[in-house]
CSV table of N, CA and C in Angstrom, one decimal:
chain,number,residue,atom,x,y,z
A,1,UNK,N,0.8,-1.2,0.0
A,1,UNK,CA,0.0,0.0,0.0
A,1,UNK,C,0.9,1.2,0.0
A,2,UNK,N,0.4,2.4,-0.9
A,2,UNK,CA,1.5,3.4,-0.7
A,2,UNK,C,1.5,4.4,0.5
A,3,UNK,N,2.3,5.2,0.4
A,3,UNK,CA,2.0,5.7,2.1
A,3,UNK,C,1.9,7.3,1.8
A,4,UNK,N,1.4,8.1,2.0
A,4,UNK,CA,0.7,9.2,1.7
A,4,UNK,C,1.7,10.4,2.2
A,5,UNK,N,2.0,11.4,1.1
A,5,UNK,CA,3.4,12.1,0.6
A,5,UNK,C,3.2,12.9,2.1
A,6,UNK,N,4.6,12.9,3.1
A,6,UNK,CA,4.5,13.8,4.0
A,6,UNK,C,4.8,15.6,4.2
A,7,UNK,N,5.0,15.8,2.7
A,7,UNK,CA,5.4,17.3,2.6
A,7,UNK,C,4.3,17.7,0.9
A,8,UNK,N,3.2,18.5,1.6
A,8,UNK,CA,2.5,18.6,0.5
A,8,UNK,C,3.0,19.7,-0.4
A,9,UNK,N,2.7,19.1,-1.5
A,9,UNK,CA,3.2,20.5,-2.9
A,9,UNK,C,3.1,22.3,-2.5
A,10,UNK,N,4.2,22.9,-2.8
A,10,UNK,CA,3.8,24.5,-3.0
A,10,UNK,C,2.5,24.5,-3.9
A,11,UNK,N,1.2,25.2,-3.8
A,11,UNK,CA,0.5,24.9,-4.2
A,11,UNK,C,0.1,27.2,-4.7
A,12,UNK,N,-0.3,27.4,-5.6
A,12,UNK,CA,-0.8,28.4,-6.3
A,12,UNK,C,-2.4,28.8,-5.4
A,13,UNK,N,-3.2,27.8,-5.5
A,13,UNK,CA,-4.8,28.0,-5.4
A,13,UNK,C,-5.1,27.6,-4.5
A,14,UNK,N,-6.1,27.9,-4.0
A,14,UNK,CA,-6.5,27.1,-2.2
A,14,UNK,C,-7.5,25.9,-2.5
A,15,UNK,N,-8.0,25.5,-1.6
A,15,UNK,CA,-9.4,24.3,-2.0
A,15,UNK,C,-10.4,25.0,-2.8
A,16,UNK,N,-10.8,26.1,-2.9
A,16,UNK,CA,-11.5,26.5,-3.7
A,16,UNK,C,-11.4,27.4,-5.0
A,17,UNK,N,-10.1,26.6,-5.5
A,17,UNK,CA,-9.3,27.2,-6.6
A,17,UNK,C,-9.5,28.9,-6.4
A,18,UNK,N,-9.0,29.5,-5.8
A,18,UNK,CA,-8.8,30.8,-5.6
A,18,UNK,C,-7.2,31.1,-5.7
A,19,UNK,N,-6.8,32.3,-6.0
A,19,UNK,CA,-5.5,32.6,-6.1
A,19,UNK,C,-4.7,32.5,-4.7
A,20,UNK,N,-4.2,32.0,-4.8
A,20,UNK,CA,-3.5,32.8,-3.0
A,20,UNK,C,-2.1,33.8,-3.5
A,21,UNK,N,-1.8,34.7,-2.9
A,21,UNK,CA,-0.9,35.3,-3.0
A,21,UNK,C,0.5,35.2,-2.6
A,22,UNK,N,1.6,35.4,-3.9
A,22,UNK,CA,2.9,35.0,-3.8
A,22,UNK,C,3.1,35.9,-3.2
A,23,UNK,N,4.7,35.5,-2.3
A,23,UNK,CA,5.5,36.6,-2.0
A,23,UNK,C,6.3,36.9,-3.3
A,24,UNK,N,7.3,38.3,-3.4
A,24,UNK,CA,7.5,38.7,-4.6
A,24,UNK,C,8.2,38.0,-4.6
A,25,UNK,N,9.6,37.1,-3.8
A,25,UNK,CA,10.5,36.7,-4.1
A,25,UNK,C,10.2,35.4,-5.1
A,26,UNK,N,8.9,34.5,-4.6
A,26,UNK,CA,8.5,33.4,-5.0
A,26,UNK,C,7.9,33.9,-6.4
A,27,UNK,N,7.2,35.1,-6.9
A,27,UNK,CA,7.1,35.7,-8.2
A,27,UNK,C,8.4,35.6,-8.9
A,28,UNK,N,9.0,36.1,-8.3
A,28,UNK,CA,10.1,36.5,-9.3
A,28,UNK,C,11.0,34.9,-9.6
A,29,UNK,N,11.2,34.1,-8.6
A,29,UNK,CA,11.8,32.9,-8.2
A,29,UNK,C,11.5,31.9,-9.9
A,30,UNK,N,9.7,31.7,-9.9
A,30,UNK,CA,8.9,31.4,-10.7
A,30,UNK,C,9.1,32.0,-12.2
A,31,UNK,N,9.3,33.4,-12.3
A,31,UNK,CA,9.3,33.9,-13.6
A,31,UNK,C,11.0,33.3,-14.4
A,32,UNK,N,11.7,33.7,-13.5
A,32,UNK,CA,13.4,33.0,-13.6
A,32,UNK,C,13.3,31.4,-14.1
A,33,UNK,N,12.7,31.1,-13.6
A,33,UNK,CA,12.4,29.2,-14.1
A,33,UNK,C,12.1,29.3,-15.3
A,34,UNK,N,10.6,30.0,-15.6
A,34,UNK,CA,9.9,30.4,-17.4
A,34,UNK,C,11.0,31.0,-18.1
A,35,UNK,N,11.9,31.7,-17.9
A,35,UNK,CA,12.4,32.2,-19.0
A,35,UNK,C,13.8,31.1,-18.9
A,36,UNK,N,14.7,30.6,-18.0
A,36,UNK,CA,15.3,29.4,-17.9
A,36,UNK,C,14.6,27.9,-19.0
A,37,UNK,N,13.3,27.9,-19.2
A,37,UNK,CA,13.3,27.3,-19.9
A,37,UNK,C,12.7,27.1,-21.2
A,38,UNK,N,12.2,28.5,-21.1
A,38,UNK,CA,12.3,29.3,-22.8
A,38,UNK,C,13.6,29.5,-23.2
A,39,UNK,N,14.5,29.5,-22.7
A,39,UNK,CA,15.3,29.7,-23.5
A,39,UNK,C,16.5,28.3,-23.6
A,40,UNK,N,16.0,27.3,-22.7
A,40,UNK,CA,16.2,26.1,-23.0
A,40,UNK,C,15.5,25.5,-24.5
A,41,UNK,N,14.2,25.9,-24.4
A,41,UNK,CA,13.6,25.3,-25.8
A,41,UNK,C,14.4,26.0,-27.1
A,42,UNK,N,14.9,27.0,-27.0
A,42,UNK,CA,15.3,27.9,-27.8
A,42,UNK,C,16.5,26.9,-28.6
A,43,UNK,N,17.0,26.4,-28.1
A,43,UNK,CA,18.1,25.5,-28.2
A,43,UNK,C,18.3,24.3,-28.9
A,44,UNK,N,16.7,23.8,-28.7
A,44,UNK,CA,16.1,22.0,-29.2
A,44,UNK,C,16.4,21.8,-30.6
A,45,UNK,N,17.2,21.5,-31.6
A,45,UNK,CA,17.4,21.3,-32.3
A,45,UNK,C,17.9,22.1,-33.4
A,46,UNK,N,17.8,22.1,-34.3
A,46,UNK,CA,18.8,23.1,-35.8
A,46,UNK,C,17.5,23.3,-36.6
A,47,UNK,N,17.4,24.2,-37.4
A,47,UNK,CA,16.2,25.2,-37.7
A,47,UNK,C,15.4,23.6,-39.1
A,48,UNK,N,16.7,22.7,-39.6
A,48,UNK,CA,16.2,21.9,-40.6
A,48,UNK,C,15.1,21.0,-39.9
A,49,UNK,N,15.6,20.6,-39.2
A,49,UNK,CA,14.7,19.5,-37.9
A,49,UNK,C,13.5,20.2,-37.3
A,50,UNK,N,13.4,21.7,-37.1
A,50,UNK,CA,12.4,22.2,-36.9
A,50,UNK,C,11.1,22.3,-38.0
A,51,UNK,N,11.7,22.4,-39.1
A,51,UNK,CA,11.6,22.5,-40.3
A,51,UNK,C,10.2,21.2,-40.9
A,52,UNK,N,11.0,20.6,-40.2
A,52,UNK,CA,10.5,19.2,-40.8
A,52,UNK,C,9.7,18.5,-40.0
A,53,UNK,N,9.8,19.3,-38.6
A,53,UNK,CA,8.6,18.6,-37.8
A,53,UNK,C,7.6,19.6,-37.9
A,54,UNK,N,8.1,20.8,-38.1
A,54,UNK,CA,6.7,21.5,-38.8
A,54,UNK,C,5.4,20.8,-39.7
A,55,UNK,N,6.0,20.5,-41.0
A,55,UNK,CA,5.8,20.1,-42.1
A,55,UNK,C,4.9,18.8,-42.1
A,56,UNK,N,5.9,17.6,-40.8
A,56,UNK,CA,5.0,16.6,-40.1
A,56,UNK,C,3.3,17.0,-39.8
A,57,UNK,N,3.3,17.9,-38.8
A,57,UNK,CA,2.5,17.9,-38.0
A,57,UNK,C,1.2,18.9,-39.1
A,58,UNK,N,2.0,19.8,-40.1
A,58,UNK,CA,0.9,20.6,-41.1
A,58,UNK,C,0.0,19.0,-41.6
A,59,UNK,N,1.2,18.3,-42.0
A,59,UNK,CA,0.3,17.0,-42.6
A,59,UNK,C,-0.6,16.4,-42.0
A,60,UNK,N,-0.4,15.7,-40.7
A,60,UNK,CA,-1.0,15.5,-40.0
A,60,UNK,C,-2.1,15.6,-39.4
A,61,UNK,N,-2.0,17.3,-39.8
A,61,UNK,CA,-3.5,18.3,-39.2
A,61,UNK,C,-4.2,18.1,-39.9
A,62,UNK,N,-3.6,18.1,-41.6
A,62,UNK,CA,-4.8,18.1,-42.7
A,62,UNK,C,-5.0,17.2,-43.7
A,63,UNK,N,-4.5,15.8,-43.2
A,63,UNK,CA,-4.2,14.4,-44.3
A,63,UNK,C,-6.0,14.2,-44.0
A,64,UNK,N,-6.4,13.9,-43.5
A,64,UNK,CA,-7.8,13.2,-43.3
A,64,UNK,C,-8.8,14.8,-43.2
A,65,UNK,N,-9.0,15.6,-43.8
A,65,UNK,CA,-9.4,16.7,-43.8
A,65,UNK,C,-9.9,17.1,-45.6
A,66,UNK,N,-11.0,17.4,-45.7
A,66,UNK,CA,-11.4,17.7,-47.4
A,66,UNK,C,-10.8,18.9,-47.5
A,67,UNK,N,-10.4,19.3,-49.0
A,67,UNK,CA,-9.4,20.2,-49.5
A,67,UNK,C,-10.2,21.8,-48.9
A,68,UNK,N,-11.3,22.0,-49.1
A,68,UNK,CA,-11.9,23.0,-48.6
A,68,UNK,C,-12.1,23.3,-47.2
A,69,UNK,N,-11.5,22.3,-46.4
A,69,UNK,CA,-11.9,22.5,-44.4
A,69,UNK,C,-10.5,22.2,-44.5
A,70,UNK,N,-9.4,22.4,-45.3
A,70,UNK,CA,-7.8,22.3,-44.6
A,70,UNK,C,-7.4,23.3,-43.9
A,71,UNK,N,-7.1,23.4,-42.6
A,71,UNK,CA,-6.5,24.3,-41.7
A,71,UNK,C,-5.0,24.9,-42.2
A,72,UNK,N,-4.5,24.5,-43.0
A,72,UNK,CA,-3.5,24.7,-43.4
A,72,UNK,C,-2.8,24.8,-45.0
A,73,UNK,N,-3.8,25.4,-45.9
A,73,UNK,CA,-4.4,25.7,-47.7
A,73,UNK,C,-2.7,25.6,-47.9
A,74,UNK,N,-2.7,25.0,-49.2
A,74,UNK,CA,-0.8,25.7,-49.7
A,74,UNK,C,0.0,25.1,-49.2
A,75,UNK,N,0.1,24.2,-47.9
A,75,UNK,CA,1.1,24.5,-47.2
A,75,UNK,C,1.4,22.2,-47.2
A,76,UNK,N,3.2,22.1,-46.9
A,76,UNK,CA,3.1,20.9,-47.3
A,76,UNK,C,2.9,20.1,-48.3
């Protein structure tokens, strides 16, 4: 049986999904992380490989789709 976590999550919202308020340091702490990993993503691969999972996923969107309801006209 598993045994039930003895240090509960930093949590944003209360029980009744309400905001609760950061300290600024924990604002700021948080925003440092988002841009730490935006600009991690920034990094993921070389523009050809981006390129081409683009291209994937245009197909993808519009392979089973009639030429007039394609989300994505021209493209692919």
């Amino acid at each position: 049986m598993a045994s039930a976590p003895t240090v509960s999550p930093c949590r944003s919202f209360d029980e009744h999904g309400r905001a609760l308020p950061l300290a600024e340091e924990e604002v700021r702490r948080r925003a440092e992380q988002a841009i730490r990993t935006l600009e991690a993503l920034w990094d993921l691969g070389d523009e050809a490989e981006q390129r081409a999972t683009l291209e994937a996923l245009v197909t993808a969107l519009d392979e089973d789709r009639p030429p007039e309801l394609r989300r994505f006209p021209g493209c692919a």
